[in-house]
PDB file of C-alpha atoms in Angstrom:
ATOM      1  CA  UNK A   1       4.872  18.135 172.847  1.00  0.00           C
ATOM      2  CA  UNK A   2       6.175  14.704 173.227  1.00  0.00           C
ATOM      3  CA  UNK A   3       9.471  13.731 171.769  1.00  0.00           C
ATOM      4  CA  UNK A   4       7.227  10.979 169.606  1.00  0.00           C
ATOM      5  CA  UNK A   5       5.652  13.721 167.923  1.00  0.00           C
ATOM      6  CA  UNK A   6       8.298  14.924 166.475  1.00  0.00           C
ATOM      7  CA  UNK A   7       8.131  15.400 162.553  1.00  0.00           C
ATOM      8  CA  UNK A   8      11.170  14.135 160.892  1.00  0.00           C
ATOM      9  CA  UNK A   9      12.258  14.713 157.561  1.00  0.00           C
ATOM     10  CA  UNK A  10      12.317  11.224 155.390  1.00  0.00           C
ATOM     11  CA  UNK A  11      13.581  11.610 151.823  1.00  0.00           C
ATOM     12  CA  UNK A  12      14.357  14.731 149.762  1.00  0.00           C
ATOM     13  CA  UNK A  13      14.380  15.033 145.536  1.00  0.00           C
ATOM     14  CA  UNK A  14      15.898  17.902 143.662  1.00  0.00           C
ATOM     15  CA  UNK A  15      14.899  18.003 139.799  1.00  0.00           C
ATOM     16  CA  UNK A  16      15.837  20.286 137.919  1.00  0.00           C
ATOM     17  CA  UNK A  17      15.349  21.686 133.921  1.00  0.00           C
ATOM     18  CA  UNK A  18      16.783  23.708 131.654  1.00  0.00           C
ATOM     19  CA  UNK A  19      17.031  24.521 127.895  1.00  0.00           C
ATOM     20  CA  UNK A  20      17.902  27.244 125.992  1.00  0.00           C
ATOM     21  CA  UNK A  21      21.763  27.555 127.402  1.00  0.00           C
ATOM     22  CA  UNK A  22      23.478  27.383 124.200  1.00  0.00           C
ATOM     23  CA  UNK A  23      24.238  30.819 124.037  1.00  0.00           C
ATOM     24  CA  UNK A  24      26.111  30.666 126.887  1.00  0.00           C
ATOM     25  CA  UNK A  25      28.988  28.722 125.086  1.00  0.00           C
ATOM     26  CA  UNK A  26      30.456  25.398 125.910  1.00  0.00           C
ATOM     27  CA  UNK A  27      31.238  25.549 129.303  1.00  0.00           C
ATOM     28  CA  UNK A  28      28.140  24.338 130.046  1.00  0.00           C
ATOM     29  CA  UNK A  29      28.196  21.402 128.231  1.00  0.00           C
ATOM     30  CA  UNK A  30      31.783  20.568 129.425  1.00  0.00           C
ATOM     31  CA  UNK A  31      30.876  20.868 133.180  1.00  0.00           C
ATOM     32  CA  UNK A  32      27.806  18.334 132.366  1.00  0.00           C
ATOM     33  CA  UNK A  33      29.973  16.281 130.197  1.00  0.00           C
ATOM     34  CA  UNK A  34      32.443  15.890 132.936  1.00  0.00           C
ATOM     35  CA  UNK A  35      29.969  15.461 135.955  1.00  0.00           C
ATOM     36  CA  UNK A  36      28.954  11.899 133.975  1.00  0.00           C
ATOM     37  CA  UNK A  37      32.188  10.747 135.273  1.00  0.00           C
ATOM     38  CA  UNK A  38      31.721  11.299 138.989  1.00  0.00           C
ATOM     39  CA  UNK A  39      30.579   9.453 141.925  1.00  0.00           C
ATOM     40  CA  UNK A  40      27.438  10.812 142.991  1.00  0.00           C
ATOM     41  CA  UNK A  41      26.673  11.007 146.893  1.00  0.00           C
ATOM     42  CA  UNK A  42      23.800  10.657 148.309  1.00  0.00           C
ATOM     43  CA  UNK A  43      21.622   8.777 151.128  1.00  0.00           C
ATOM     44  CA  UNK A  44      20.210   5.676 151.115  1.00  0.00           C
ATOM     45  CA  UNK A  45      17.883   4.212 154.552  1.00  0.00           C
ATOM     46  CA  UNK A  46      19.784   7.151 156.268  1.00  0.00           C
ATOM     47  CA  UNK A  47      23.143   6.153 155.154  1.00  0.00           C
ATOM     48  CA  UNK A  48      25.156   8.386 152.623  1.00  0.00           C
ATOM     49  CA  UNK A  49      27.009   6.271 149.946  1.00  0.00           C
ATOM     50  CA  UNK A  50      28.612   6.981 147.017  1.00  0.00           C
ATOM     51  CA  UNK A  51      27.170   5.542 143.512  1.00  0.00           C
ATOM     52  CA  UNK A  52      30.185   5.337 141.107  1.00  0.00           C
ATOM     53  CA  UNK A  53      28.112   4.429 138.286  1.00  0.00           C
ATOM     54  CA  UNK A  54      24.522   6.053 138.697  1.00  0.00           C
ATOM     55  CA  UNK A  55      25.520   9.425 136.915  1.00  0.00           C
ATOM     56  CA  UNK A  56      23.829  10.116 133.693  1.00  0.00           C
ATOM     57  CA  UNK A  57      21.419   7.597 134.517  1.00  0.00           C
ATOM     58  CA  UNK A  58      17.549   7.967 133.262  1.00  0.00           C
ATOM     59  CA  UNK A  59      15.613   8.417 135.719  1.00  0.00           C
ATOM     60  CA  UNK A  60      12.120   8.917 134.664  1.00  0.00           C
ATOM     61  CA  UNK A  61       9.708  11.718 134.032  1.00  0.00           C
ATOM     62  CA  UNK A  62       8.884  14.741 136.968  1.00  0.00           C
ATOM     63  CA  UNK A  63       6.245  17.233 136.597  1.00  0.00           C
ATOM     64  CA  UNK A  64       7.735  20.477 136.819  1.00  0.00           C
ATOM     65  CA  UNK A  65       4.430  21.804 138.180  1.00  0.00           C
ATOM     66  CA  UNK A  66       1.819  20.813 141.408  1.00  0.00           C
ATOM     67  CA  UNK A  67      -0.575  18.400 140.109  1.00  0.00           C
ATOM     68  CA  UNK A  68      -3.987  18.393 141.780  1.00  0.00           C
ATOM     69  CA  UNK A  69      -3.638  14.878 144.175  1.00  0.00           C
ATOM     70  CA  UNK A  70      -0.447  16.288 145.445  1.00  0.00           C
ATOM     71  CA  UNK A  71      -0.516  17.180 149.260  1.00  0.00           C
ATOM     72  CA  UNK A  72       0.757  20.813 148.063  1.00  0.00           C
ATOM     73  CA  UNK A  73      -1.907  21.296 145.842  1.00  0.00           C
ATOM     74  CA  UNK A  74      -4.472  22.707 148.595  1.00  0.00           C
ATOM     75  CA  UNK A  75      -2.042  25.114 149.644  1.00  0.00           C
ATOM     76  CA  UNK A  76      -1.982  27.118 146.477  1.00  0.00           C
ATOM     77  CA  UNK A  77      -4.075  30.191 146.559  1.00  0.00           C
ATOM     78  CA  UNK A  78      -4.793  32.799 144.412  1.00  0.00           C
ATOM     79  CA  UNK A  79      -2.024  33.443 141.909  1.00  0.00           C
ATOM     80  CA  UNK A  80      -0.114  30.610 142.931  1.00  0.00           C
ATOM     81  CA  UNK A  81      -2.650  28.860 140.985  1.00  0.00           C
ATOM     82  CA  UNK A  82      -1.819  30.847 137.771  1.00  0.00           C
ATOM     83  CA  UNK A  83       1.214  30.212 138.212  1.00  0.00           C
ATOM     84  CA  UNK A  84       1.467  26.439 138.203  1.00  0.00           C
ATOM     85  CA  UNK A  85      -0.770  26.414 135.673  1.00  0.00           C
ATOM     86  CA  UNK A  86       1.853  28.025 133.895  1.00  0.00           C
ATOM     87  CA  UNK A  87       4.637  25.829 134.699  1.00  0.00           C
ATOM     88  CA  UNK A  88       2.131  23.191 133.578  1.00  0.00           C
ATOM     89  CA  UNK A  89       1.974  24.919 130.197  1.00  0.00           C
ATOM     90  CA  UNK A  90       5.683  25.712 129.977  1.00  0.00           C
ATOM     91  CA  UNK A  91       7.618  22.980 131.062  1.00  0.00           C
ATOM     92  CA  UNK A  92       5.539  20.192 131.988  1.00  0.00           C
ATOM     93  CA  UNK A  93       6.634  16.826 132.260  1.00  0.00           C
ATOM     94  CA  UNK A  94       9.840  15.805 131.586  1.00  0.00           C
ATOM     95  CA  UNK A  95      12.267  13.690 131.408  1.00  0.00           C
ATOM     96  CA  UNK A  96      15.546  13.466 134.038  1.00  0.00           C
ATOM     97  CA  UNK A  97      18.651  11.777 134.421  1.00  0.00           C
ATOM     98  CA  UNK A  98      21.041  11.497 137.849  1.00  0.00           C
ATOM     99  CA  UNK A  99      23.793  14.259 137.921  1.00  0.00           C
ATOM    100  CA  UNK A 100      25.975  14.905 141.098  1.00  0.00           C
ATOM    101  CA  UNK A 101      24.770  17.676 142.279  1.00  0.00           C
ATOM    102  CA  UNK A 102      26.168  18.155 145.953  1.00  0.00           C
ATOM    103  CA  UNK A 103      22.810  18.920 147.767  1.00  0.00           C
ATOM    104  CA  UNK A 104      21.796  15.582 147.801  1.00  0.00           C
ATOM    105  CA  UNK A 105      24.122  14.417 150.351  1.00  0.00           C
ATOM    106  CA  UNK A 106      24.725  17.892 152.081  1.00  0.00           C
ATOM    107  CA  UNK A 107      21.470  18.946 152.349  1.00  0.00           C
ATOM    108  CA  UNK A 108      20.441  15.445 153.695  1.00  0.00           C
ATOM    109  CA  UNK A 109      23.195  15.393 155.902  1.00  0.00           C
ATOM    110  CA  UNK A 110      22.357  18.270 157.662  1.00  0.00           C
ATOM    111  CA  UNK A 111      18.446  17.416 157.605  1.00  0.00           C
ATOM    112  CA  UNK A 112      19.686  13.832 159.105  1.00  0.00           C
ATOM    113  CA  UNK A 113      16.995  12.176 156.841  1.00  0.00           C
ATOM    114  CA  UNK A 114      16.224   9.117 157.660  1.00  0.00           C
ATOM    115  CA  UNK A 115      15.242   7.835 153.827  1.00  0.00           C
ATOM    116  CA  UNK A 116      17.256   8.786 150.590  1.00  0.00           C
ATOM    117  CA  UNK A 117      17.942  11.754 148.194  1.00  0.00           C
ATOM    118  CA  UNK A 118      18.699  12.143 145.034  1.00  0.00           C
ATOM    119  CA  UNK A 119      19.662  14.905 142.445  1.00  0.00           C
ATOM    120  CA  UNK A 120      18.742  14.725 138.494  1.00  0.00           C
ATOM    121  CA  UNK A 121      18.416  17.465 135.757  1.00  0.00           C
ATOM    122  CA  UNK A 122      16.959  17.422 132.178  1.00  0.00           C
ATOM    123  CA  UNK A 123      16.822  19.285 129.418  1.00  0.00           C
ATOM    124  CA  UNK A 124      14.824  19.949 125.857  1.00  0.00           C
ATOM    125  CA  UNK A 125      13.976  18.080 123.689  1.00  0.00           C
ATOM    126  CA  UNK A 126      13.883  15.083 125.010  1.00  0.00           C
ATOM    127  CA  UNK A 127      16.103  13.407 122.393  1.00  0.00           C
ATOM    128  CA  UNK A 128      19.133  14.915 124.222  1.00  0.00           C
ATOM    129  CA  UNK A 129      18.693  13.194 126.985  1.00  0.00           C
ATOM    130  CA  UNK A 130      17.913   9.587 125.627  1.00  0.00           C
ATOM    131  CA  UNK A 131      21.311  10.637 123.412  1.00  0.00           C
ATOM    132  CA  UNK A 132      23.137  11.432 126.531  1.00  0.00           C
ATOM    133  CA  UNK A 133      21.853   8.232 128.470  1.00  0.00           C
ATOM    134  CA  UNK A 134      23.178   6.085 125.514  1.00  0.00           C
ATOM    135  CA  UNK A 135      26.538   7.514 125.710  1.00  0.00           C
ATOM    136  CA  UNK A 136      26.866   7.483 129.304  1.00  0.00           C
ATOM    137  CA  UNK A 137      25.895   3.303 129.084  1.00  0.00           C
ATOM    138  CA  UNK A 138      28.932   2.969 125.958  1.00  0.00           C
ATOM    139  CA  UNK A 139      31.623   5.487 127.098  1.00  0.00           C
ATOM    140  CA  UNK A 140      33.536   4.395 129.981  1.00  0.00           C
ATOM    141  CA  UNK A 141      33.395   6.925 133.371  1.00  0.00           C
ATOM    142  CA  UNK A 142      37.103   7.429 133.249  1.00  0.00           C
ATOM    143  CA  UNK A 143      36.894   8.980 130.046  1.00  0.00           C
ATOM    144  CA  UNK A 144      34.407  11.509 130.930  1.00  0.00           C
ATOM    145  CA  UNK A 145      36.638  12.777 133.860  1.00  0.00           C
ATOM    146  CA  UNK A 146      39.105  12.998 131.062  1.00  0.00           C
ATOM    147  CA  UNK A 147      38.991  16.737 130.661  1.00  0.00           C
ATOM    148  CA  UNK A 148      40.281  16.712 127.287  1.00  0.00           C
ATOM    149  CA  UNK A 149      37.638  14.051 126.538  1.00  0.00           C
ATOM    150  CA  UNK A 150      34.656  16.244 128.121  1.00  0.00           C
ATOM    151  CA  UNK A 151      35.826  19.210 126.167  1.00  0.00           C
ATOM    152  CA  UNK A 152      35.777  17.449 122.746  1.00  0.00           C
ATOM    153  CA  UNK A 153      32.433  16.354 123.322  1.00  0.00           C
ATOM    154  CA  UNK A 154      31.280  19.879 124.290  1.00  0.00           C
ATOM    155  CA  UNK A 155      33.097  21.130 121.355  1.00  0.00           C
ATOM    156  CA  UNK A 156      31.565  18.772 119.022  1.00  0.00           C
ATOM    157  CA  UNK A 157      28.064  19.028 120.436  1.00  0.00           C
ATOM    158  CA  UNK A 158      27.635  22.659 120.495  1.00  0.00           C
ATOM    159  CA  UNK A 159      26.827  23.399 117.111  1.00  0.00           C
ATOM    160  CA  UNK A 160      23.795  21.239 117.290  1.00  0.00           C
ATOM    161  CA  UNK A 161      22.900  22.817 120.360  1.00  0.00           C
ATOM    162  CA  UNK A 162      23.095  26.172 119.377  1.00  0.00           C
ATOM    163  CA  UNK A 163      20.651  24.863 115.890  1.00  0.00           C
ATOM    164  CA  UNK A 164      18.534  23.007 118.562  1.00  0.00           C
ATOM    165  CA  UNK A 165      18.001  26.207 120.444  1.00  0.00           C
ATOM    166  CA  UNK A 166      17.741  28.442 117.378  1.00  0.00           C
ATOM    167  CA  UNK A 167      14.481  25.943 116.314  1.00  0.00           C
ATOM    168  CA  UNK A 168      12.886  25.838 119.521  1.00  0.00           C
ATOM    169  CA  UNK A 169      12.835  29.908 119.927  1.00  0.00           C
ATOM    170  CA  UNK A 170      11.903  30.065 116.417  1.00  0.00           C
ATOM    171  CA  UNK A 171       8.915  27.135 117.165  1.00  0.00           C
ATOM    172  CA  UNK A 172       7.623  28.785 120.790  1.00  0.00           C
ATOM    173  CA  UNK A 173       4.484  30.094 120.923  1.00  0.00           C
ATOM    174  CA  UNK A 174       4.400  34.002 121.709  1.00  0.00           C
ATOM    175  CA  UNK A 175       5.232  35.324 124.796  1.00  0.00           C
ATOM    176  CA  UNK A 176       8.188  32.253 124.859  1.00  0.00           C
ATOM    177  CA  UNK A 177      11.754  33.251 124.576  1.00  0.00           C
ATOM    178  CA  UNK A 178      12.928  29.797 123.788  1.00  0.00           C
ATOM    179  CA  UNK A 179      14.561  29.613 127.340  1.00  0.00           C
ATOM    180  CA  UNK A 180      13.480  28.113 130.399  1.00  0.00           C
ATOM    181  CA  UNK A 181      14.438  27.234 132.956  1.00  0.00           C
ATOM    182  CA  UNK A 182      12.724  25.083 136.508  1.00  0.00           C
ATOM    183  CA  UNK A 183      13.565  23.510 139.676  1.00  0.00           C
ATOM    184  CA  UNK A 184      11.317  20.615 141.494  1.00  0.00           C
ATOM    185  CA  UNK A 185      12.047  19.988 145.495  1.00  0.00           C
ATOM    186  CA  UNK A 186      10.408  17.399 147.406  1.00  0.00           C
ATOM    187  CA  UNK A 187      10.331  16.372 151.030  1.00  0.00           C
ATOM    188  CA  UNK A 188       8.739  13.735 152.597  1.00  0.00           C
ATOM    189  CA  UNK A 189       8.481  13.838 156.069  1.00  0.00           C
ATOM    190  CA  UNK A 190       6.961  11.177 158.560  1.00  0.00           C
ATOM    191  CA  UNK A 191       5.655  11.333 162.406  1.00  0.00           C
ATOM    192  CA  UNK A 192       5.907   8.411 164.572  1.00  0.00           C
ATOM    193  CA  UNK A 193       2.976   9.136 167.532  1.00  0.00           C
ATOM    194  CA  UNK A 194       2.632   6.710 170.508  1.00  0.00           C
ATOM    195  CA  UNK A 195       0.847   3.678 169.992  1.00  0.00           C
ATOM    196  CA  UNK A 196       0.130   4.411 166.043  1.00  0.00           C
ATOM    197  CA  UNK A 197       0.748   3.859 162.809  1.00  0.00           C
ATOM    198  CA  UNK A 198       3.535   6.274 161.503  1.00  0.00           C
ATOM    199  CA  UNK A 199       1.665   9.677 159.704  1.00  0.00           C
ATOM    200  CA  UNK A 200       3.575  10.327 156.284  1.00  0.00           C
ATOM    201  CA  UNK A 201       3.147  13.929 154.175  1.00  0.00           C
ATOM    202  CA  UNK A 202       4.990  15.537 151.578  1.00  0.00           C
ATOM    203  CA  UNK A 203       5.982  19.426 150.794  1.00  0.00           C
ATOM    204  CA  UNK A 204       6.791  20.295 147.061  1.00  0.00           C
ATOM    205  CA  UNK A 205       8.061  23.577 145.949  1.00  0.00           C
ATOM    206  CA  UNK A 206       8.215  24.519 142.076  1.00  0.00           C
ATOM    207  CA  UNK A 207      10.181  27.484 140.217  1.00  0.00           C
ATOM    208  CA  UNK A 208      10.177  28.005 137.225  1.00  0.00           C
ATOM    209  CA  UNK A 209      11.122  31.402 134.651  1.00  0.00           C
ATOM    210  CA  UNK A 210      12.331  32.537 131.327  1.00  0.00           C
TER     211      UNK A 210
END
């Protein structure tokens, strides 16, 4: 076909959840604690730039499952449809804040978007992450890529987040261990044809497991 026909890829989100991980000690928490002092990268019109202060950042609520007006929605068959339904159930809606995860300026970079990216991650409940957004607003960056810092704070915290976890297996309805976790991607893509408006669509893909 003709060169103007050409789909190109436009912006690309990557959400992710999790709860449950306080088994797995604090390293965890100290890797999180310590990404709220990085620069995160990622594009912006095309361009990749670096945020310095965007980390930890709230950035609203993502549905961790395909609701009905999205363009993905009519692609589910069968199962599929069980399953979202299930991420529906499971995770939901929730809350996000910006982390630096790497793919949003690699995997842009080597889709050449022409839009932006971004990267973001929440957990449960959602008074951790309003908690960790207030911090991140009063404790100055440098001290979170303090590694001492990020280690005392993972330290400190993980007693609460081993009792948070203990409540929320305890509270799960059957067939819920008390540990989830999920994954969001969106792309947008957009088609400029000869002579016409440009044509816009989106792709979402959801995971989600105990």
């Amino acid at each position: 076909g003709n060169d103007d026909d050409t789909v190109h890829v436009k912006d690309v989100r990557f959400n992710y959840f999790t709860k449950g991980l306080g088994g797995s000690g604090t390293i965890n928490l100290e890797i999180t604690n310590s990404g709220f002092g990085d620069p995160i990268f990622q594009h912006d019109h095309g361009e990749r730039k670096a945020f310095t202060d965007l980390s930890g950042t709230l950035l609203g609520d993502v549905d961790f499952f395909i609701q009905e007006d999205d363009d993905t929605f009519g692609r589910l068959q069968g199962s599929r449809k069980w399953d979202n339904e299930q991420a529906k159930i499971r995770v939901g809606t929730r809350k996000v804040f910006s982390w630096p995860f790497p793919e949003a300026a690699t995997v842009a970079t080597e889709l050449s978007i022409s839009g932006s990216s971004c990267a973001a991650m929440g957990t449960a409940p959602d008074l951790w992450n309003d908690m960790l957004g207030l911090l991140v607003n009063v404790v100055p960056r440098g001290w979170w890529r303090s590694k001492s810092f990020s280690k005392f704070m993972a330290d400190f915290s993980q007693p609460l987040v081993l009792l948070t976890d203990a409540w929320m297996q305890w509270s799960a309805p059957e067939g819920d261990c008390g540990e989830t976790h999920a994954m969001r991607i969106d792309v947008t893509t957009e088609q400029q044809r000869e002579q016409q408006a440009k044509i816009t669509g989106m792709v979402s893909i959801v995971q989600a497991h105990d």
